[in-house]
């Protein structure tokens, strides 16, 4: 810029010189003077034009560079914002996941705390009982001790001899009773069964359902009246915690065309198809009111559920008759309500002409052969159905209306 100012000043001086020359030198014509001055001015202006052009180009370059820098800065800022947004979203996802995990852990800890409270209460009851027994024994010892202070040595000896004789008599009576019991056990197997039942009743409270195990699905051990401990499959996925599976069809490998005795005892495997057993189900549902939940999974993955507020099976003398309460599905299993259980080797007279157990190859609470039958054939030749929907999985689950 400074160079341009100098050139303009110099141009102005030359131009004045030309004008001065035109007044002093008359030998030149005005035309020649103009030509000479124009040539001189052109020679000076031309470099000035190049300078102006360079200055303009330089400014344009500076502006372009400035805009490029601004664009780069904006792009960097936008990229940083995108990174921050991605990081925030990841943090939010982690927070949600952690909250869900914490909630599940809290529920599990609450279940464990509740179970521990129940266990502590039972232990406390046992401790109280033991303390009461010890107090009674101590009272007896004090009575004996106080009375012994009032009698002489001979009376003490007589007193202890009498006690010893009484103990010997009691021991002899106990030996005779044991011999009688052994004789009854040898001659009467049913008496042994009765003793086992009495022993089971006298045991400390033990889970009689899956409620005590909460969300811990899998095989657990429980005890029902009239039974020793036995394993059951607990499930918390189909309908929530506390459900006990009494029947399951998932593999199609187990035959459900079984006789009466097999259905009474139960059969199959917990990791595949199985039926828990009529006798066990009867003893479980005789303790208190149970509810029934039936879970179906179709071949296309669709799920269906049926639930009834009361489920009970009577004893073998009543042919394990079914008692079913109100539910969300009045057809199907509801048609089997108050019907006895039947198999191909045991069924009632009014079904002789319609032996469904033989026809459909399974034991069930048959009303007629076309009704719901969750123990029917299930394989490549004939599929298990929920009404007209072919199934790949069926589960029958029970849970007490109140915790036991």
Short mmCIF file of N, CA, C and O in Angstrom, two decimals, residues 191-270:
data_model
loop_
_atom_site.label_atom_id
_atom_site.label_comp_id
_atom_site.label_asym_id
_atom_site.label_seq_id
_atom_site.Cartn_x
_atom_site.Cartn_y
_atom_site.Cartn_z
N UNK A 191 -47.75 -100.10 58.09
CA UNK A 191 -47.38 -99.48 59.37
C UNK A 191 -46.07 -98.71 59.23
O UNK A 191 -45.88 -97.65 59.82
N UNK A 192 -45.15 -99.28 58.44
CA UNK A 192 -43.90 -98.58 58.18
C UNK A 192 -44.15 -97.27 57.44
O UNK A 192 -43.55 -96.23 57.73
N UNK A 193 -45.10 -97.32 56.50
CA UNK A 193 -45.45 -96.11 55.76
C UNK A 193 -46.03 -95.06 56.70
O UNK A 193 -45.72 -93.87 56.61
N UNK A 194 -46.86 -95.52 57.65
CA UNK A 194 -47.45 -94.60 58.62
C UNK A 194 -46.38 -93.96 59.50
O UNK A 194 -46.43 -92.77 59.82
N UNK A 195 -45.39 -94.77 59.90
CA UNK A 195 -44.30 -94.23 60.70
C UNK A 195 -43.52 -93.18 59.93
O UNK A 195 -43.11 -92.15 60.48
N UNK A 196 -43.31 -93.43 58.64
CA UNK A 196 -42.59 -92.45 57.82
C UNK A 196 -43.37 -91.16 57.70
O UNK A 196 -42.81 -90.05 57.72
N UNK A 197 -44.69 -91.28 57.57
CA UNK A 197 -45.52 -90.08 57.50
C UNK A 197 -45.45 -89.30 58.80
O UNK A 197 -45.34 -88.06 58.80
N UNK A 198 -45.53 -90.03 59.94
CA UNK A 198 -45.43 -89.35 61.23
C UNK A 198 -44.07 -88.69 61.41
O UNK A 198 -43.96 -87.60 62.00
N UNK A 199 -43.02 -89.37 60.92
CA UNK A 199 -41.69 -88.78 61.00
C UNK A 199 -41.62 -87.51 60.17
O UNK A 199 -41.04 -86.51 60.60
N UNK A 200 -42.20 -87.54 58.96
CA UNK A 200 -42.18 -86.35 58.10
C UNK A 200 -42.93 -85.20 58.74
O UNK A 200 -42.52 -84.04 58.66
N UNK A 201 -44.04 -85.51 59.42
CA UNK A 201 -44.82 -84.45 60.09
C UNK A 201 -44.05 -83.84 61.26
O UNK A 201 -44.23 -82.67 61.59
N UNK A 202 -43.23 -84.65 61.91
CA UNK A 202 -42.51 -84.17 63.09
C UNK A 202 -41.27 -83.36 62.75
O UNK A 202 -40.66 -82.76 63.62
N UNK A 203 -40.88 -83.35 61.48
CA UNK A 203 -39.68 -82.59 61.09
C UNK A 203 -39.93 -81.09 61.18
O UNK A 203 -41.06 -80.61 61.15
N UNK A 204 -38.84 -80.35 61.32
CA UNK A 204 -38.94 -78.90 61.33
C UNK A 204 -39.51 -78.43 60.00
O UNK A 204 -39.32 -79.06 58.98
N UNK A 205 -40.25 -77.31 60.02
CA UNK A 205 -40.88 -76.82 58.80
C UNK A 205 -39.89 -76.76 57.66
O UNK A 205 -38.79 -76.24 57.79
N UNK A 206 -40.34 -77.29 56.52
CA UNK A 206 -39.50 -77.35 55.33
C UNK A 206 -40.34 -76.87 54.15
O UNK A 206 -41.56 -77.03 54.16
N UNK A 207 -39.74 -76.24 53.14
CA UNK A 207 -40.55 -75.72 52.03
C UNK A 207 -41.47 -76.80 51.44
O UNK A 207 -41.04 -77.90 51.14
N UNK A 208 -42.73 -76.44 51.27
CA UNK A 208 -43.71 -77.34 50.68
C UNK A 208 -44.17 -76.82 49.32
O UNK A 208 -45.15 -77.31 48.77
N UNK A 209 -43.45 -75.84 48.79
CA UNK A 209 -43.74 -75.30 47.47
C UNK A 209 -42.49 -74.57 46.99
O UNK A 209 -41.46 -74.57 47.67
N UNK A 210 -42.60 -73.93 45.82
CA UNK A 210 -41.47 -73.19 45.26
C UNK A 210 -41.44 -71.73 45.69
O UNK A 210 -40.54 -70.98 45.30
N UNK A 211 -42.42 -71.31 46.49
CA UNK A 211 -42.49 -69.90 46.89
C UNK A 211 -41.25 -69.49 47.66
O UNK A 211 -40.72 -68.39 47.49
N UNK A 212 -40.74 -70.38 48.50
CA UNK A 212 -39.59 -70.04 49.34
C UNK A 212 -38.32 -69.79 48.53
O UNK A 212 -37.38 -69.16 49.01
N UNK A 213 -38.28 -70.28 47.29
CA UNK A 213 -37.07 -70.14 46.48
C UNK A 213 -37.09 -68.89 45.60
O UNK A 213 -36.13 -68.63 44.88
N UNK A 214 -38.19 -68.12 45.62
CA UNK A 214 -38.24 -66.85 44.92
C UNK A 214 -37.97 -66.99 43.43
O UNK A 214 -38.59 -67.79 42.73
N UNK A 215 -37.03 -66.18 42.95
CA UNK A 215 -36.70 -66.17 41.52
C UNK A 215 -35.65 -67.21 41.13
O UNK A 215 -35.18 -67.21 40.00
N UNK A 216 -35.27 -68.07 42.07
CA UNK A 216 -34.25 -69.08 41.79
C UNK A 216 -34.88 -70.27 41.08
O UNK A 216 -35.30 -71.25 41.69
N UNK A 217 -34.97 -70.18 39.76
CA UNK A 217 -35.52 -71.29 38.97
C UNK A 217 -34.56 -72.48 39.00
O UNK A 217 -33.36 -72.33 39.23
N UNK A 218 -35.12 -73.66 38.76
CA UNK A 218 -34.30 -74.86 38.73
C UNK A 218 -34.86 -75.93 39.65
O UNK A 218 -35.97 -75.83 40.18
N UNK A 219 -34.09 -76.98 39.84
CA UNK A 219 -34.53 -78.12 40.65
C UNK A 219 -34.24 -77.84 42.12
O UNK A 219 -33.12 -77.47 42.49
N UNK A 220 -35.27 -77.97 42.95
CA UNK A 220 -35.15 -77.78 44.40
C UNK A 220 -35.83 -78.94 45.13
O UNK A 220 -36.63 -79.68 44.54
N UNK A 221 -35.53 -79.06 46.41
CA UNK A 221 -36.10 -80.13 47.22
C UNK A 221 -37.15 -79.55 48.16
O UNK A 221 -36.92 -78.55 48.83
N UNK A 222 -38.33 -80.21 48.18
CA UNK A 222 -39.41 -79.79 49.07
C UNK A 222 -39.95 -81.00 49.81
O UNK A 222 -39.52 -82.14 49.58
N UNK A 223 -40.91 -80.76 50.72
CA UNK A 223 -41.54 -81.84 51.48
C UNK A 223 -43.02 -81.58 51.56
O UNK A 223 -43.47 -80.47 51.87
N UNK A 224 -43.82 -82.61 51.25
CA UNK A 224 -45.27 -82.52 51.37
C UNK A 224 -45.76 -83.53 52.39
O UNK A 224 -45.09 -84.54 52.65
N UNK A 225 -46.92 -83.28 52.95
CA UNK A 225 -47.50 -84.19 53.93
C UNK A 225 -47.67 -85.57 53.31
O UNK A 225 -48.23 -85.72 52.23
N UNK A 226 -47.18 -86.59 54.02
CA UNK A 226 -47.27 -87.96 53.51
C UNK A 226 -46.12 -88.37 52.63
O UNK A 226 -46.11 -89.48 52.10
N UNK A 227 -45.15 -87.49 52.46
CA UNK A 227 -44.01 -87.78 51.61
C UNK A 227 -42.72 -87.39 52.32
O UNK A 227 -42.69 -86.47 53.15
N UNK A 228 -41.66 -88.10 51.96
CA UNK A 228 -40.34 -87.66 52.36
C UNK A 228 -39.93 -86.53 51.40
O UNK A 228 -40.70 -86.12 50.53
N UNK A 229 -38.75 -86.02 51.54
CA UNK A 229 -38.27 -84.98 50.65
C UNK A 229 -38.22 -85.49 49.21
O UNK A 229 -37.83 -86.63 48.96
N UNK A 230 -38.60 -84.64 48.26
CA UNK A 230 -38.50 -85.01 46.84
C UNK A 230 -38.21 -83.75 46.02
O UNK A 230 -38.48 -82.62 46.44
N UNK A 231 -37.62 -83.98 44.84
CA UNK A 231 -37.20 -82.88 43.98
C UNK A 231 -38.36 -82.40 43.10
O UNK A 231 -39.20 -83.19 42.66
N UNK A 232 -38.38 -81.09 42.86
CA UNK A 232 -39.35 -80.48 41.96
C UNK A 232 -38.63 -79.45 41.10
O UNK A 232 -37.54 -79.00 41.43
N UNK A 233 -39.28 -79.08 39.98
CA UNK A 233 -38.73 -78.05 39.10
C UNK A 233 -39.48 -76.75 39.36
O UNK A 233 -40.70 -76.68 39.19
N UNK A 234 -38.75 -75.71 39.80
CA UNK A 234 -39.33 -74.40 40.04
C UNK A 234 -39.05 -73.49 38.84
O UNK A 234 -37.99 -73.56 38.23
N UNK A 235 -40.02 -72.64 38.51
CA UNK A 235 -39.89 -71.76 37.35
C UNK A 235 -40.37 -70.36 37.70
O UNK A 235 -41.44 -70.20 38.29
N UNK A 236 -39.56 -69.36 37.36
CA UNK A 236 -39.94 -67.96 37.59
C UNK A 236 -40.00 -67.17 36.29
O UNK A 236 -40.16 -65.96 36.31
N UNK A 237 -39.87 -67.86 35.15
CA UNK A 237 -39.84 -67.17 33.86
C UNK A 237 -41.22 -67.06 33.23
O UNK A 237 -41.57 -66.01 32.67
N UNK A 238 -42.02 -68.11 33.31
CA UNK A 238 -43.31 -68.13 32.61
C UNK A 238 -44.32 -67.18 33.23
O UNK A 238 -45.03 -66.46 32.52
N UNK A 239 -44.41 -67.15 34.57
CA UNK A 239 -45.47 -66.36 35.23
C UNK A 239 -44.99 -65.68 36.50
O UNK A 239 -45.80 -65.28 37.32
N UNK A 240 -43.69 -65.55 36.71
CA UNK A 240 -43.18 -64.91 37.91
C UNK A 240 -42.66 -65.93 38.91
O UNK A 240 -42.67 -67.14 38.67
N UNK A 241 -42.20 -65.46 40.08
CA UNK A 241 -41.57 -66.35 41.06
C UNK A 241 -42.58 -67.24 41.77
O UNK A 241 -43.76 -66.93 41.87
N UNK A 242 -42.08 -68.39 42.26
CA UNK A 242 -42.87 -69.24 43.15
C UNK A 242 -43.68 -70.32 42.49
O UNK A 242 -44.43 -71.02 43.16
N UNK A 243 -43.54 -70.54 41.18
CA UNK A 243 -44.36 -71.53 40.47
C UNK A 243 -43.63 -72.87 40.40
O UNK A 243 -42.43 -72.93 40.16
N UNK A 244 -44.39 -73.95 40.61
CA UNK A 244 -43.88 -75.33 40.61
C UNK A 244 -44.44 -76.03 39.38
O UNK A 244 -45.66 -76.05 39.16
N UNK A 245 -43.55 -76.61 38.56
CA UNK A 245 -43.96 -77.26 37.32
C UNK A 245 -44.40 -78.70 37.62
O UNK A 245 -43.64 -79.48 38.18
N UNK A 246 -45.66 -79.04 37.26
CA UNK A 246 -46.16 -80.40 37.48
C UNK A 246 -46.20 -81.20 36.19
O UNK A 246 -46.30 -82.43 36.22
N UNK A 247 -46.13 -80.51 35.05
CA UNK A 247 -46.12 -81.19 33.76
C UNK A 247 -45.40 -80.32 32.75
O UNK A 247 -45.53 -79.09 32.77
N UNK A 248 -44.60 -80.95 31.88
CA UNK A 248 -43.84 -80.20 30.89
C UNK A 248 -43.68 -81.01 29.62
O UNK A 248 -43.35 -82.19 29.66
N UNK A 249 -43.93 -80.34 28.48
CA UNK A 249 -43.72 -80.96 27.16
C UNK A 249 -42.82 -80.03 26.36
O UNK A 249 -43.26 -78.98 25.91
N UNK A 250 -41.56 -80.36 26.23
CA UNK A 250 -40.62 -79.50 25.50
C UNK A 250 -39.78 -80.26 24.47
O UNK A 250 -39.29 -79.65 23.51
N UNK A 251 -39.62 -81.56 24.66
CA UNK A 251 -38.72 -82.29 23.77
C UNK A 251 -39.42 -83.22 22.82
O UNK A 251 -38.95 -83.48 21.70
N UNK A 252 -40.55 -83.78 23.24
CA UNK A 252 -41.25 -84.73 22.39
C UNK A 252 -40.67 -86.12 22.42
O UNK A 252 -41.08 -86.98 21.63
N UNK A 253 -39.71 -86.39 23.32
CA UNK A 253 -39.06 -87.69 23.35
C UNK A 253 -39.69 -88.65 24.37
O UNK A 253 -39.49 -89.85 24.28
N UNK A 254 -40.45 -88.10 25.35
CA UNK A 254 -41.02 -88.93 26.40
C UNK A 254 -42.42 -89.40 25.99
O UNK A 254 -43.26 -88.60 25.58
N UNK A 255 -42.67 -90.68 26.13
CA UNK A 255 -43.99 -91.22 25.83
C UNK A 255 -44.92 -90.99 27.01
O UNK A 255 -44.59 -91.31 28.15
N UNK A 256 -46.10 -90.41 26.73
CA UNK A 256 -47.10 -90.18 27.76
C UNK A 256 -48.20 -91.24 27.73
O UNK A 256 -49.22 -91.10 28.39
N UNK A 257 -47.97 -92.28 26.96
CA UNK A 257 -48.88 -93.43 26.96
C UNK A 257 -48.41 -94.40 28.05
O UNK A 257 -47.76 -95.41 27.77
N UNK A 258 -48.71 -94.08 29.30
CA UNK A 258 -48.24 -94.83 30.46
C UNK A 258 -49.43 -95.42 31.22
O UNK A 258 -50.57 -94.94 31.09
N UNK A 259 -49.15 -96.43 32.05
CA UNK A 259 -50.22 -97.06 32.82
C UNK A 259 -50.50 -96.25 34.09
O UNK A 259 -49.85 -95.25 34.39
N UNK A 260 -51.49 -96.74 34.84
CA UNK A 260 -51.95 -96.04 36.04
C UNK A 260 -50.84 -95.87 37.07
O UNK A 260 -50.65 -94.79 37.64
N UNK A 261 -50.10 -96.92 37.34
CA UNK A 261 -49.06 -96.87 38.37
C UNK A 261 -47.97 -95.87 38.02
O UNK A 261 -47.44 -95.18 38.88
N UNK A 262 -47.62 -95.79 36.72
CA UNK A 262 -46.58 -94.85 36.28
C UNK A 262 -47.04 -93.41 36.44
O UNK A 262 -46.29 -92.55 36.90
N UNK A 263 -48.29 -93.13 36.08
CA UNK A 263 -48.82 -91.78 36.28
C UNK A 263 -48.94 -91.44 37.76
O UNK A 263 -48.79 -90.28 38.16
N UNK A 264 -49.22 -92.45 38.58
CA UNK A 264 -49.33 -92.19 40.02
C UNK A 264 -47.97 -91.78 40.59
O UNK A 264 -47.88 -90.87 41.42
N UNK A 265 -46.89 -92.44 40.17
CA UNK A 265 -45.56 -92.15 40.69
C UNK A 265 -44.90 -90.98 39.99
O UNK A 265 -44.09 -90.27 40.60
N UNK A 266 -45.21 -90.78 38.71
CA UNK A 266 -44.54 -89.74 37.93
C UNK A 266 -43.46 -90.33 37.05
O UNK A 266 -42.94 -91.42 37.32
N UNK A 267 -43.08 -89.60 35.99
CA UNK A 267 -42.09 -90.10 35.06
C UNK A 267 -41.48 -88.94 34.28
O UNK A 267 -41.98 -87.82 34.31
N UNK A 268 -40.39 -89.24 33.56
CA UNK A 268 -39.73 -88.24 32.72
C UNK A 268 -38.54 -87.60 33.40
O UNK A 268 -38.08 -88.03 34.46
N UNK A 269 -38.04 -86.53 32.77
CA UNK A 269 -36.84 -85.83 33.25
C UNK A 269 -37.11 -84.33 33.30
O UNK A 269 -37.77 -83.78 32.42
N UNK A 270 -36.60 -83.66 34.35
CA UNK A 270 -36.85 -82.24 34.52
C UNK A 270 -36.29 -81.39 33.37
O UNK A 270 -36.78 -80.28 33.14
#
